[in-house]
mmCIF file of C-alpha atoms and ligand atoms in Angstrom:
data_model
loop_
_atom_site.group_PDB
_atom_site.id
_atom_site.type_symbol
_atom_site.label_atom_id
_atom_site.label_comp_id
_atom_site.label_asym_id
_atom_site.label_seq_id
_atom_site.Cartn_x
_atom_site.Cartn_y
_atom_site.Cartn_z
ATOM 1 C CA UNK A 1 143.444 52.265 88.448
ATOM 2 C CA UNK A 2 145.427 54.957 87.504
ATOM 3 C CA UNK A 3 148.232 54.024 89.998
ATOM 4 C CA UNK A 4 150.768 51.380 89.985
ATOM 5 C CA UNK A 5 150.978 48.791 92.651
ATOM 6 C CA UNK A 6 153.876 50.098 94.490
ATOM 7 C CA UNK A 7 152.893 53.586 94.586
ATOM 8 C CA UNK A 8 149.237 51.637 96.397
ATOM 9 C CA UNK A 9 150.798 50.042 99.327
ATOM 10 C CA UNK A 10 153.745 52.978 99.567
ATOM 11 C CA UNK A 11 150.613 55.160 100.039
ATOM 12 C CA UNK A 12 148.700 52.748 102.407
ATOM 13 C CA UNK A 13 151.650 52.529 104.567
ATOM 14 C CA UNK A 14 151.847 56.182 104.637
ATOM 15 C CA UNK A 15 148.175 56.417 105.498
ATOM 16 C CA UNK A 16 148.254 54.054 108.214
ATOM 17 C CA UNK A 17 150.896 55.609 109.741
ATOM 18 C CA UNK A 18 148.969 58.820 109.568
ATOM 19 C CA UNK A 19 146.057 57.007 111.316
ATOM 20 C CA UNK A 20 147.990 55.481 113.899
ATOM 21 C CA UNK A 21 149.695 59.055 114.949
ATOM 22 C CA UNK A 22 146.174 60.609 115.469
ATOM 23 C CA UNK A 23 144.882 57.669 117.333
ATOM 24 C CA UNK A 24 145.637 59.371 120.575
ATOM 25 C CA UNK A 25 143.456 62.236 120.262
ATOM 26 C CA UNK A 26 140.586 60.042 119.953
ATOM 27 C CA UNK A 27 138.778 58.496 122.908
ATOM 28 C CA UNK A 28 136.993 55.229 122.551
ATOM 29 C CA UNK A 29 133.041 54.730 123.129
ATOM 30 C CA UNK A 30 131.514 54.572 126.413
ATOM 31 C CA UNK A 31 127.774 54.658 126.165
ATOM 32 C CA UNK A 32 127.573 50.904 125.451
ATOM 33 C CA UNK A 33 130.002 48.858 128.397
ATOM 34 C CA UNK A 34 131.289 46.597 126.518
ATOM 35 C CA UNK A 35 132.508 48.664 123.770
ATOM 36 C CA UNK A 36 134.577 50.699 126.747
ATOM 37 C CA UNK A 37 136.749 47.697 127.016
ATOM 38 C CA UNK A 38 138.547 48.470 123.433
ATOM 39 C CA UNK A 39 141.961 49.097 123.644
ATOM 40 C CA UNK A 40 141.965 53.191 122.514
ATOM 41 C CA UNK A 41 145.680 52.499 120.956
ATOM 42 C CA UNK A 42 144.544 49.929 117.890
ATOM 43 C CA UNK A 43 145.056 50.534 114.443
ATOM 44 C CA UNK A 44 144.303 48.568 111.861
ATOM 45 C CA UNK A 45 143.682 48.783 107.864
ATOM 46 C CA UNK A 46 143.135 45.798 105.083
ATOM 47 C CA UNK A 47 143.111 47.059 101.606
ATOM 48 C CA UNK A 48 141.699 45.014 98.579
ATOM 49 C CA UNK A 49 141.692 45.474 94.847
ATOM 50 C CA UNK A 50 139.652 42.291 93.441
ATOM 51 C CA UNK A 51 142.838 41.798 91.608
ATOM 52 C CA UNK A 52 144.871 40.199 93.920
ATOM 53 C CA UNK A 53 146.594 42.892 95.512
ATOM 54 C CA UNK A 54 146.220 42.624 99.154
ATOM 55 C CA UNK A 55 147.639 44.599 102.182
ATOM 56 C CA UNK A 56 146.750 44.289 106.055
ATOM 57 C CA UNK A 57 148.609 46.583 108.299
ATOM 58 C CA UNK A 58 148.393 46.793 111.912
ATOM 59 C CA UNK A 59 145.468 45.588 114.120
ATOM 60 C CA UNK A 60 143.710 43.794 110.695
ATOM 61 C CA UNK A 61 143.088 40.984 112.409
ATOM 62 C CA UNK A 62 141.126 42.374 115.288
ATOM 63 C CA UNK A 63 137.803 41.369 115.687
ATOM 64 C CA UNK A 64 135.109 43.967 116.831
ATOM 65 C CA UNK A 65 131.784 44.896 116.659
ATOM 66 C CA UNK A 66 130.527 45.929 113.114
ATOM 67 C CA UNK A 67 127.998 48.907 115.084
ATOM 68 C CA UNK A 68 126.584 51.169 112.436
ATOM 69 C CA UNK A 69 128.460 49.433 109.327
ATOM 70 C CA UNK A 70 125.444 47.005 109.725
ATOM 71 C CA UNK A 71 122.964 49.429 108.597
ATOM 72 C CA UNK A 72 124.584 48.875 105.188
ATOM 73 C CA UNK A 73 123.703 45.517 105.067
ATOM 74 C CA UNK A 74 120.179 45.657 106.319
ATOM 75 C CA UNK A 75 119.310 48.666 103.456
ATOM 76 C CA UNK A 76 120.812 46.060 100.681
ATOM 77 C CA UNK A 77 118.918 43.398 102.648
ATOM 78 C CA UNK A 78 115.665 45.488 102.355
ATOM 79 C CA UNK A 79 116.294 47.103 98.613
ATOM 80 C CA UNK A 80 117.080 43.045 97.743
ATOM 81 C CA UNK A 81 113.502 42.052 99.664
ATOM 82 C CA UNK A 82 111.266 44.963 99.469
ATOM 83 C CA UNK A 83 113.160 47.137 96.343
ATOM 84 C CA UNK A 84 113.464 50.861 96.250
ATOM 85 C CA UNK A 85 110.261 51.848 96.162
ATOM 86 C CA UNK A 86 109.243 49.528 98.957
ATOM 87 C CA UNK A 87 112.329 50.785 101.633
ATOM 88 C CA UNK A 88 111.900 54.549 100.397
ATOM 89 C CA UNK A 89 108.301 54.580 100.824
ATOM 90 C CA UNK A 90 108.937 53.952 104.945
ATOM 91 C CA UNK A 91 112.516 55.878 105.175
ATOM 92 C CA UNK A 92 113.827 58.883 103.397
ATOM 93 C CA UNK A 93 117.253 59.545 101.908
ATOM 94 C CA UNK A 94 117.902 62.846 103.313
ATOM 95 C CA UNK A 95 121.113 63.583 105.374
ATOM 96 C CA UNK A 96 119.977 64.552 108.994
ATOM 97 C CA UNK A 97 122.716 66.781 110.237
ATOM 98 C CA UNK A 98 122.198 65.522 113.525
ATOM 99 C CA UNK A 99 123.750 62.795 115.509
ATOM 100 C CA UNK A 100 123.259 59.012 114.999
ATOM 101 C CA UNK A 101 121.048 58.619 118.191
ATOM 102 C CA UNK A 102 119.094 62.129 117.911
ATOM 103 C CA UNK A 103 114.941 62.030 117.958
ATOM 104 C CA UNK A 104 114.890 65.235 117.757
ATOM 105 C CA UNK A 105 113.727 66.179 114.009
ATOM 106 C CA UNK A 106 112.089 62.178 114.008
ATOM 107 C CA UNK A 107 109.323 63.932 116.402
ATOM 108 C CA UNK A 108 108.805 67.852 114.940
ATOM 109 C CA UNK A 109 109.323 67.533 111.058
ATOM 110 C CA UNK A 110 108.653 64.465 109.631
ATOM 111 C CA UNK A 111 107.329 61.260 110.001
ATOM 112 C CA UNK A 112 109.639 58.971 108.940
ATOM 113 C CA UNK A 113 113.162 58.536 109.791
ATOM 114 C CA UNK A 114 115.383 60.951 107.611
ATOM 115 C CA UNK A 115 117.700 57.993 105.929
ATOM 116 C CA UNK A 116 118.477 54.736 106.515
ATOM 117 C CA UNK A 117 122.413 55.297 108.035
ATOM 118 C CA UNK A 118 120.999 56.981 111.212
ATOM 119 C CA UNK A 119 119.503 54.808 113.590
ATOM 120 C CA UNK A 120 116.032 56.142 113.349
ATOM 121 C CA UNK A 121 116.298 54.853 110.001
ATOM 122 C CA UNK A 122 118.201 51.827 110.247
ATOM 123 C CA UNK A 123 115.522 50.992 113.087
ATOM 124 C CA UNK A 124 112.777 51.663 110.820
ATOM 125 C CA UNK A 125 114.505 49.597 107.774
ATOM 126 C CA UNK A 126 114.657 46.239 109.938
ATOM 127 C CA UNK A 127 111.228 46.614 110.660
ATOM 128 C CA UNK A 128 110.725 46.256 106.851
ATOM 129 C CA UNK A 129 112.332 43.210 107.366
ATOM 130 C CA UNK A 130 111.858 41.506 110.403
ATOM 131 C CA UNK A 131 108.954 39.867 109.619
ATOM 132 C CA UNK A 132 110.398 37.979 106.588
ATOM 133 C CA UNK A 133 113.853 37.273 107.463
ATOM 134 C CA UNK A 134 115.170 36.470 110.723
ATOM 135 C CA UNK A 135 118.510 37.638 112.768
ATOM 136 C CA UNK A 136 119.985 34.426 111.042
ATOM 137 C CA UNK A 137 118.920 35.138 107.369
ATOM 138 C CA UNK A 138 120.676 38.250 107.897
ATOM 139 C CA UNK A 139 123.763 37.016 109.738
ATOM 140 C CA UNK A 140 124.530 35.170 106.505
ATOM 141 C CA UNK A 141 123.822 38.140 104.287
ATOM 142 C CA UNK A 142 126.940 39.680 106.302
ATOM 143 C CA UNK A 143 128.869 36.493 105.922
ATOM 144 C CA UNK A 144 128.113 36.582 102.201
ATOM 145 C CA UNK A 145 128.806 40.318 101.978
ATOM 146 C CA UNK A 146 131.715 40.498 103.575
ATOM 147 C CA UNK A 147 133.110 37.331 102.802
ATOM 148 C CA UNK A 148 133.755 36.242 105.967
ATOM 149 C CA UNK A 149 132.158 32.950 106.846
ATOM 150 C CA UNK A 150 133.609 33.672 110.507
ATOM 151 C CA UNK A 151 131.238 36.625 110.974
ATOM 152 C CA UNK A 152 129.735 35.559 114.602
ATOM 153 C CA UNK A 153 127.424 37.537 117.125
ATOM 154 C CA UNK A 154 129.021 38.919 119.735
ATOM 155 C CA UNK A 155 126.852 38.105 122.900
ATOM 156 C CA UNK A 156 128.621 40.413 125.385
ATOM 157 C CA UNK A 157 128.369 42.975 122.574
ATOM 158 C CA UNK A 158 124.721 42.458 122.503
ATOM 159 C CA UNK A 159 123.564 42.291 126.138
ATOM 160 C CA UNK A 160 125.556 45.409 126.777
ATOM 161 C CA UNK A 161 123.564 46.945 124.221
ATOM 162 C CA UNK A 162 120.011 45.367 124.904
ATOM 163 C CA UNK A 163 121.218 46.286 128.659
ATOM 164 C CA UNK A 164 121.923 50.118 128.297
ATOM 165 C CA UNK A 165 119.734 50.867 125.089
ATOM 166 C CA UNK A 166 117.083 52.544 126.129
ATOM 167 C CA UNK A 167 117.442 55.640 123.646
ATOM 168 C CA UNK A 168 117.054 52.817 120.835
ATOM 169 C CA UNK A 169 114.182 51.822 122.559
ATOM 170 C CA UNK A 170 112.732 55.209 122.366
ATOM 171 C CA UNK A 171 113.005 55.418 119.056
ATOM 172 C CA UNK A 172 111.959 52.271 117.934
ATOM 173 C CA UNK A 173 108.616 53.152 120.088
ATOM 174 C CA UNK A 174 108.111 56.441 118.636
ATOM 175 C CA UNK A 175 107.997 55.103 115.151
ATOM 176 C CA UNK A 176 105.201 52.804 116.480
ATOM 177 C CA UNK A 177 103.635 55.526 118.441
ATOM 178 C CA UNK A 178 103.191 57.351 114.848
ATOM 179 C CA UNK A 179 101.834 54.209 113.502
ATOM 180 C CA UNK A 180 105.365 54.062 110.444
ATOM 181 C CA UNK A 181 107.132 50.965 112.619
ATOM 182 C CA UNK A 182 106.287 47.658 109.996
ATOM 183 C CA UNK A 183 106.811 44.945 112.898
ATOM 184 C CA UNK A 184 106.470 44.524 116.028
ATOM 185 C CA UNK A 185 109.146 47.266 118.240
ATOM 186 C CA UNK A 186 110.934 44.351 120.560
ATOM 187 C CA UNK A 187 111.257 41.798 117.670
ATOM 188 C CA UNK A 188 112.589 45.063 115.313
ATOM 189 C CA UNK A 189 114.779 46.268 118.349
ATOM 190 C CA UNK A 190 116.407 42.824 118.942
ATOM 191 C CA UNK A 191 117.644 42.185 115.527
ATOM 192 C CA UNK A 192 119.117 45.825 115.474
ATOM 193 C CA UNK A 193 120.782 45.094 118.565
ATOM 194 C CA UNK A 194 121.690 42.034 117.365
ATOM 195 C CA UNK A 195 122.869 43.572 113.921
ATOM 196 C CA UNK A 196 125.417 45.871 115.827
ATOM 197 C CA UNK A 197 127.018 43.378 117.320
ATOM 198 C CA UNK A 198 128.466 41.523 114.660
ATOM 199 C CA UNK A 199 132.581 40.776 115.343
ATOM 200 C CA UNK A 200 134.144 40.905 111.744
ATOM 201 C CA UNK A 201 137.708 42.676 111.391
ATOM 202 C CA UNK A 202 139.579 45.237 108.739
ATOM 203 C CA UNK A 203 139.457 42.594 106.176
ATOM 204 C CA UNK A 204 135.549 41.796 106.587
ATOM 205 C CA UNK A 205 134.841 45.444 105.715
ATOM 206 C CA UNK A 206 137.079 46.140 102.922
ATOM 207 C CA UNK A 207 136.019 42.445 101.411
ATOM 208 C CA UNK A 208 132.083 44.674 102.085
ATOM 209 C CA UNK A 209 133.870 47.787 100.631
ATOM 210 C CA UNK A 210 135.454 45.964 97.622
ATOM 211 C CA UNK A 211 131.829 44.685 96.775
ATOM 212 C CA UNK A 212 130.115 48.119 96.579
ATOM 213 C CA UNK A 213 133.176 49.165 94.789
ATOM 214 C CA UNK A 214 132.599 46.536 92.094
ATOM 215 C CA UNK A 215 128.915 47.257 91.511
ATOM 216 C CA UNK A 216 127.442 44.633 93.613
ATOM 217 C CA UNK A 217 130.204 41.858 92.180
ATOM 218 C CA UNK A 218 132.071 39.242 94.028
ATOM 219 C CA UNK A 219 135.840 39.534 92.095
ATOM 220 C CA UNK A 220 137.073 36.679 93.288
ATOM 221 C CA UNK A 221 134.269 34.340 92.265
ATOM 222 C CA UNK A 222 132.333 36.497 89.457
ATOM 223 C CA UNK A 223 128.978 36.163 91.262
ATOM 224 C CA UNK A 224 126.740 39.307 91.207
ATOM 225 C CA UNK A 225 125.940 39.590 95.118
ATOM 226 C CA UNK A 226 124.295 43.184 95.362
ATOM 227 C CA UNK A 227 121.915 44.271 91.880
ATOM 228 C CA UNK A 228 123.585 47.207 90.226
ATOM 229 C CA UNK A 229 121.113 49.575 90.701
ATOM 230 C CA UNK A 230 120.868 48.757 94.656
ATOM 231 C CA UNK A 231 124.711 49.619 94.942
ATOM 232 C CA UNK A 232 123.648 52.722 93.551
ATOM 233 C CA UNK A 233 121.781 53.531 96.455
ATOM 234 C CA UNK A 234 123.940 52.215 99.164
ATOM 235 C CA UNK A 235 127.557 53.919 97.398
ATOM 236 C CA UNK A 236 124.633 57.533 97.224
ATOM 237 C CA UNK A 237 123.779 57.086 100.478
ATOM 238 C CA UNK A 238 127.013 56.229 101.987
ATOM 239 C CA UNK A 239 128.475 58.886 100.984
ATOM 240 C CA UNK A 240 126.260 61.926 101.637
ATOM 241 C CA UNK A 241 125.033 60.040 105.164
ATOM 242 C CA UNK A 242 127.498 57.168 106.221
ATOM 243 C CA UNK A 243 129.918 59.675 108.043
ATOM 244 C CA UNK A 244 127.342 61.101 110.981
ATOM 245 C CA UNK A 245 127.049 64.817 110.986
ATOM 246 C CA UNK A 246 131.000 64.735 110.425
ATOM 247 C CA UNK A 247 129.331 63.301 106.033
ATOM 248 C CA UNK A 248 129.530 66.549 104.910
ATOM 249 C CA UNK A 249 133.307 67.095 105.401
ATOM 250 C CA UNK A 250 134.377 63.726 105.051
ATOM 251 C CA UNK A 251 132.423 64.169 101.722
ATOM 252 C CA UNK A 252 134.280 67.337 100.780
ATOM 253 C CA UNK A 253 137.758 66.049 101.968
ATOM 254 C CA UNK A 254 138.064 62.404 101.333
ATOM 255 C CA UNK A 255 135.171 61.857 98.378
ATOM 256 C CA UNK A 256 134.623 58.219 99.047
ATOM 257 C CA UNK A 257 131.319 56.068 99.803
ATOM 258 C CA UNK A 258 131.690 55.227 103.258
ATOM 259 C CA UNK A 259 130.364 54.137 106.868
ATOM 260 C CA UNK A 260 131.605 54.215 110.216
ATOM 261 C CA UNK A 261 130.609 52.383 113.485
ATOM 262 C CA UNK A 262 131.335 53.478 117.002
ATOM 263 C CA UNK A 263 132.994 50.378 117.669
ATOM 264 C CA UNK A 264 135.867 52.172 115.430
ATOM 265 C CA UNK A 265 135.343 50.396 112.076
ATOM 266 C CA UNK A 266 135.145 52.032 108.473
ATOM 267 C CA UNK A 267 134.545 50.526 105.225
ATOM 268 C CA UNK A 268 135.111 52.377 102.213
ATOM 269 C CA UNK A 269 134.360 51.813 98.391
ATOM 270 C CA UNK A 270 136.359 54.158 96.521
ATOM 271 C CA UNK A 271 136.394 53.831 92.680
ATOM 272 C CA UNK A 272 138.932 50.780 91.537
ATOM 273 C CA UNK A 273 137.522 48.726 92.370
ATOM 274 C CA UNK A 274 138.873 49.090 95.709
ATOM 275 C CA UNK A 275 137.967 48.009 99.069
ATOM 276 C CA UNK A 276 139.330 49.569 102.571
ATOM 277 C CA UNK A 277 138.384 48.386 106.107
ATOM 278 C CA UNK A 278 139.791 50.128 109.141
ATOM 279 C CA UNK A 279 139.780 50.253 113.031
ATOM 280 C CA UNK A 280 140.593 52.493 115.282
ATOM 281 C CA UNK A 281 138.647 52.218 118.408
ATOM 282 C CA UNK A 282 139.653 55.994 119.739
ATOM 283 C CA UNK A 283 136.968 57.878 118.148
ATOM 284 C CA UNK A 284 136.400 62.018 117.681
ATOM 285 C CA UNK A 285 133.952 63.917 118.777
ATOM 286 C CA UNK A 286 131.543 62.624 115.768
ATOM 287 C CA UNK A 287 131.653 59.121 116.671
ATOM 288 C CA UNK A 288 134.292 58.260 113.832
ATOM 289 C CA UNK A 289 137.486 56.601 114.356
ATOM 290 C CA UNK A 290 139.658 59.655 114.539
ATOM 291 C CA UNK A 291 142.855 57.761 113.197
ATOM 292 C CA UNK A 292 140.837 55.908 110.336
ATOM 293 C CA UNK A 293 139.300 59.143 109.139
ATOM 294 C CA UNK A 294 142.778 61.160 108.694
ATOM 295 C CA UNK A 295 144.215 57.383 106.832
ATOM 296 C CA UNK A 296 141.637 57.919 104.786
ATOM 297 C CA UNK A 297 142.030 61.468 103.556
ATOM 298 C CA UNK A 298 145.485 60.948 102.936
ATOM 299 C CA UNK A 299 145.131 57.804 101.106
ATOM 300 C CA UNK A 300 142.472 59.818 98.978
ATOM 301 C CA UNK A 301 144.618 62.846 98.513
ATOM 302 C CA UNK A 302 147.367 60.997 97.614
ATOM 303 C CA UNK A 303 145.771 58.781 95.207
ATOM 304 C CA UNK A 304 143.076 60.851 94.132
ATOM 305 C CA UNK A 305 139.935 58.761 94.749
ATOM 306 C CA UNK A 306 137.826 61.507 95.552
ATOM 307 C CA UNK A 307 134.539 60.723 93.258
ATOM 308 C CA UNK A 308 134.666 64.365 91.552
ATOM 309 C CA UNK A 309 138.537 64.699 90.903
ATOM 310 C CA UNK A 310 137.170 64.306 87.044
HETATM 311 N N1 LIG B 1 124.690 50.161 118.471
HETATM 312 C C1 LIG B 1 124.945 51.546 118.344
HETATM 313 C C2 LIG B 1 123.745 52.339 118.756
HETATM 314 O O1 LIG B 1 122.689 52.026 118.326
HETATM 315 C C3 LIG B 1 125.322 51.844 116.922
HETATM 316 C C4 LIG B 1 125.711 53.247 116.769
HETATM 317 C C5 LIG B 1 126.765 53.498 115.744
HETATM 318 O O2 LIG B 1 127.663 52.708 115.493
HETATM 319 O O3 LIG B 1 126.676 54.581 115.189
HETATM 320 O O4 LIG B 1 123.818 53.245 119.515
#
């Protein structure tokens, strides 16, 4: 890193405090109950280097749902089961530029889902798997990825989602209806729902973030966790789709690999390595964590991580 030490957490505590003063602007989820109950006012952020610099600042210790971050972990789990050409032959990799829930272009211009970060796609992807691993096998994969052996389902999480999601449903029968869907639509719809509801905290995802970041490596214990070339396709995708419609300008102001989850999370696997996992429950109008969004683009501005400052 081309930064020392001091000038990384001066700059993390800068960002954070950023974060926290947009948090107010944001308003937290509503669609799915249970997610309604977040306190709007949280901020957290964990930072991790692989090197043994650490930092947790705020609300790090939070737990709360993992939402769309999951759909990270179920593309590595389907590159690491099926490989490339066996995900990308049932999902593209094209950014949408519509919301996370939309059906819209999934009905008029193509048949498959457009990528795997929307959740068309990530719908589609866990059909890939469902018949070979089970909402266990993959709960571990998140433990293992995020290394967080606490990782737990949330069960009012996930019966407030099973409960209210009936767009999820739609979409999970549509794919069927065009004959794409790979298993059966309530076994595929449970483990998404199930997926979503993972409770890990700011550490969890930049531990996730830090592993990207080091090309699939574990730092702390040397073991290769994610093949090189599958990172590849996660830190690609993350970037150009991992931000909603909002990727495009997150792209163009912050530069990093990245996801967010409307249950306020962020993980993000700038170049360092360097992990950074955030929550802010009060989300804009995208569906991102309003104060973890402007953290980031300071922290990146101020440290240069943007992938093309060459
Ligand atoms: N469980 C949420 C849904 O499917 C995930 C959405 C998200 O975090 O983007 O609606």
């Amino acid at each position: 890193m081309e930064f020392s030490r001091e000038k990384l957490k001066k700059t993390a505590e800068e960002a954070f405090a950023v974060g926290k003063d947009h948090v107010s602007l944001g308003h937290v989820a509503e669609y799915i109950p249970e997610l309604a109950k977040a306190d709007p006012n949280a901020f957290g952020m964990y930072l991790l280097d692989g090197e043994g610099f650490s930092l947790g600042l705020g609300d790090h210790e939070k737990r709360f749902s993992i939402q769309s971050i999951s759909k990270v972990i179920i593309l590595a789990a389907s590159l690491m089961l099926r490989g490339f050409d066996g995900t990308f032959s049932h999902v593209m990799m094209e950014p949408s530029g519509d919301s996370f829930n939309s059906i819209l272009k999934l009905d008029t211009r193509s048949n498959l889902p457009f990528n795997p970060m929307i959740n068309a796609g990530a719908i589609q992807t866990v059909s890939l798997l469902a018949d070979s691993m089970s909402f266990e096998d993959l709960l571990e994969l998140s433990r293992r990825l995020c290394l967080d052996p606490e990782i737990i389902l949330d069960e009012a999480v996930y019966h407030s989602e099973s409960e209210t999601g009936d767009r999820n449903r739609a979409i999970v029968y549509l794919l069927k209806s065009k004959g794409v869907l790979m298993s059966d639509p309530e076994k595929t719809i449970d483990i998404y729902f199930k997926m979503c509801s993972l409770s890990v905290n700011a550490k969890s995802l930049a531990s996730l973030g830090l592993i990207i970041s080091n090309n699939g490596i574990d730092p702390f214990s040397g073991k290769r966790l994610i093949a090189a070339d599958h990172v590849r396709v996660l830190r690609s995708l993350m970037f150009t789709c991992g931000m909603y419609d909002y990727s495009g300008k997150f792209g163009v102001r912050v530069g990093v690999p990245a996801k967010s989850g409307v249950g306020g999370g962020l993980v993000c696997a700038p170049r360092g390595p360097m992990g950074v996992g955030l929550y802010g429950p009060a989300l804009d109008a995208f569906g991102n964590s309003k104060g973890a969004v402007k953290a980031m683009e300071h922290l990146s501005r101020t440290l240069r991580l943007h992938a093309f400052d060459y």
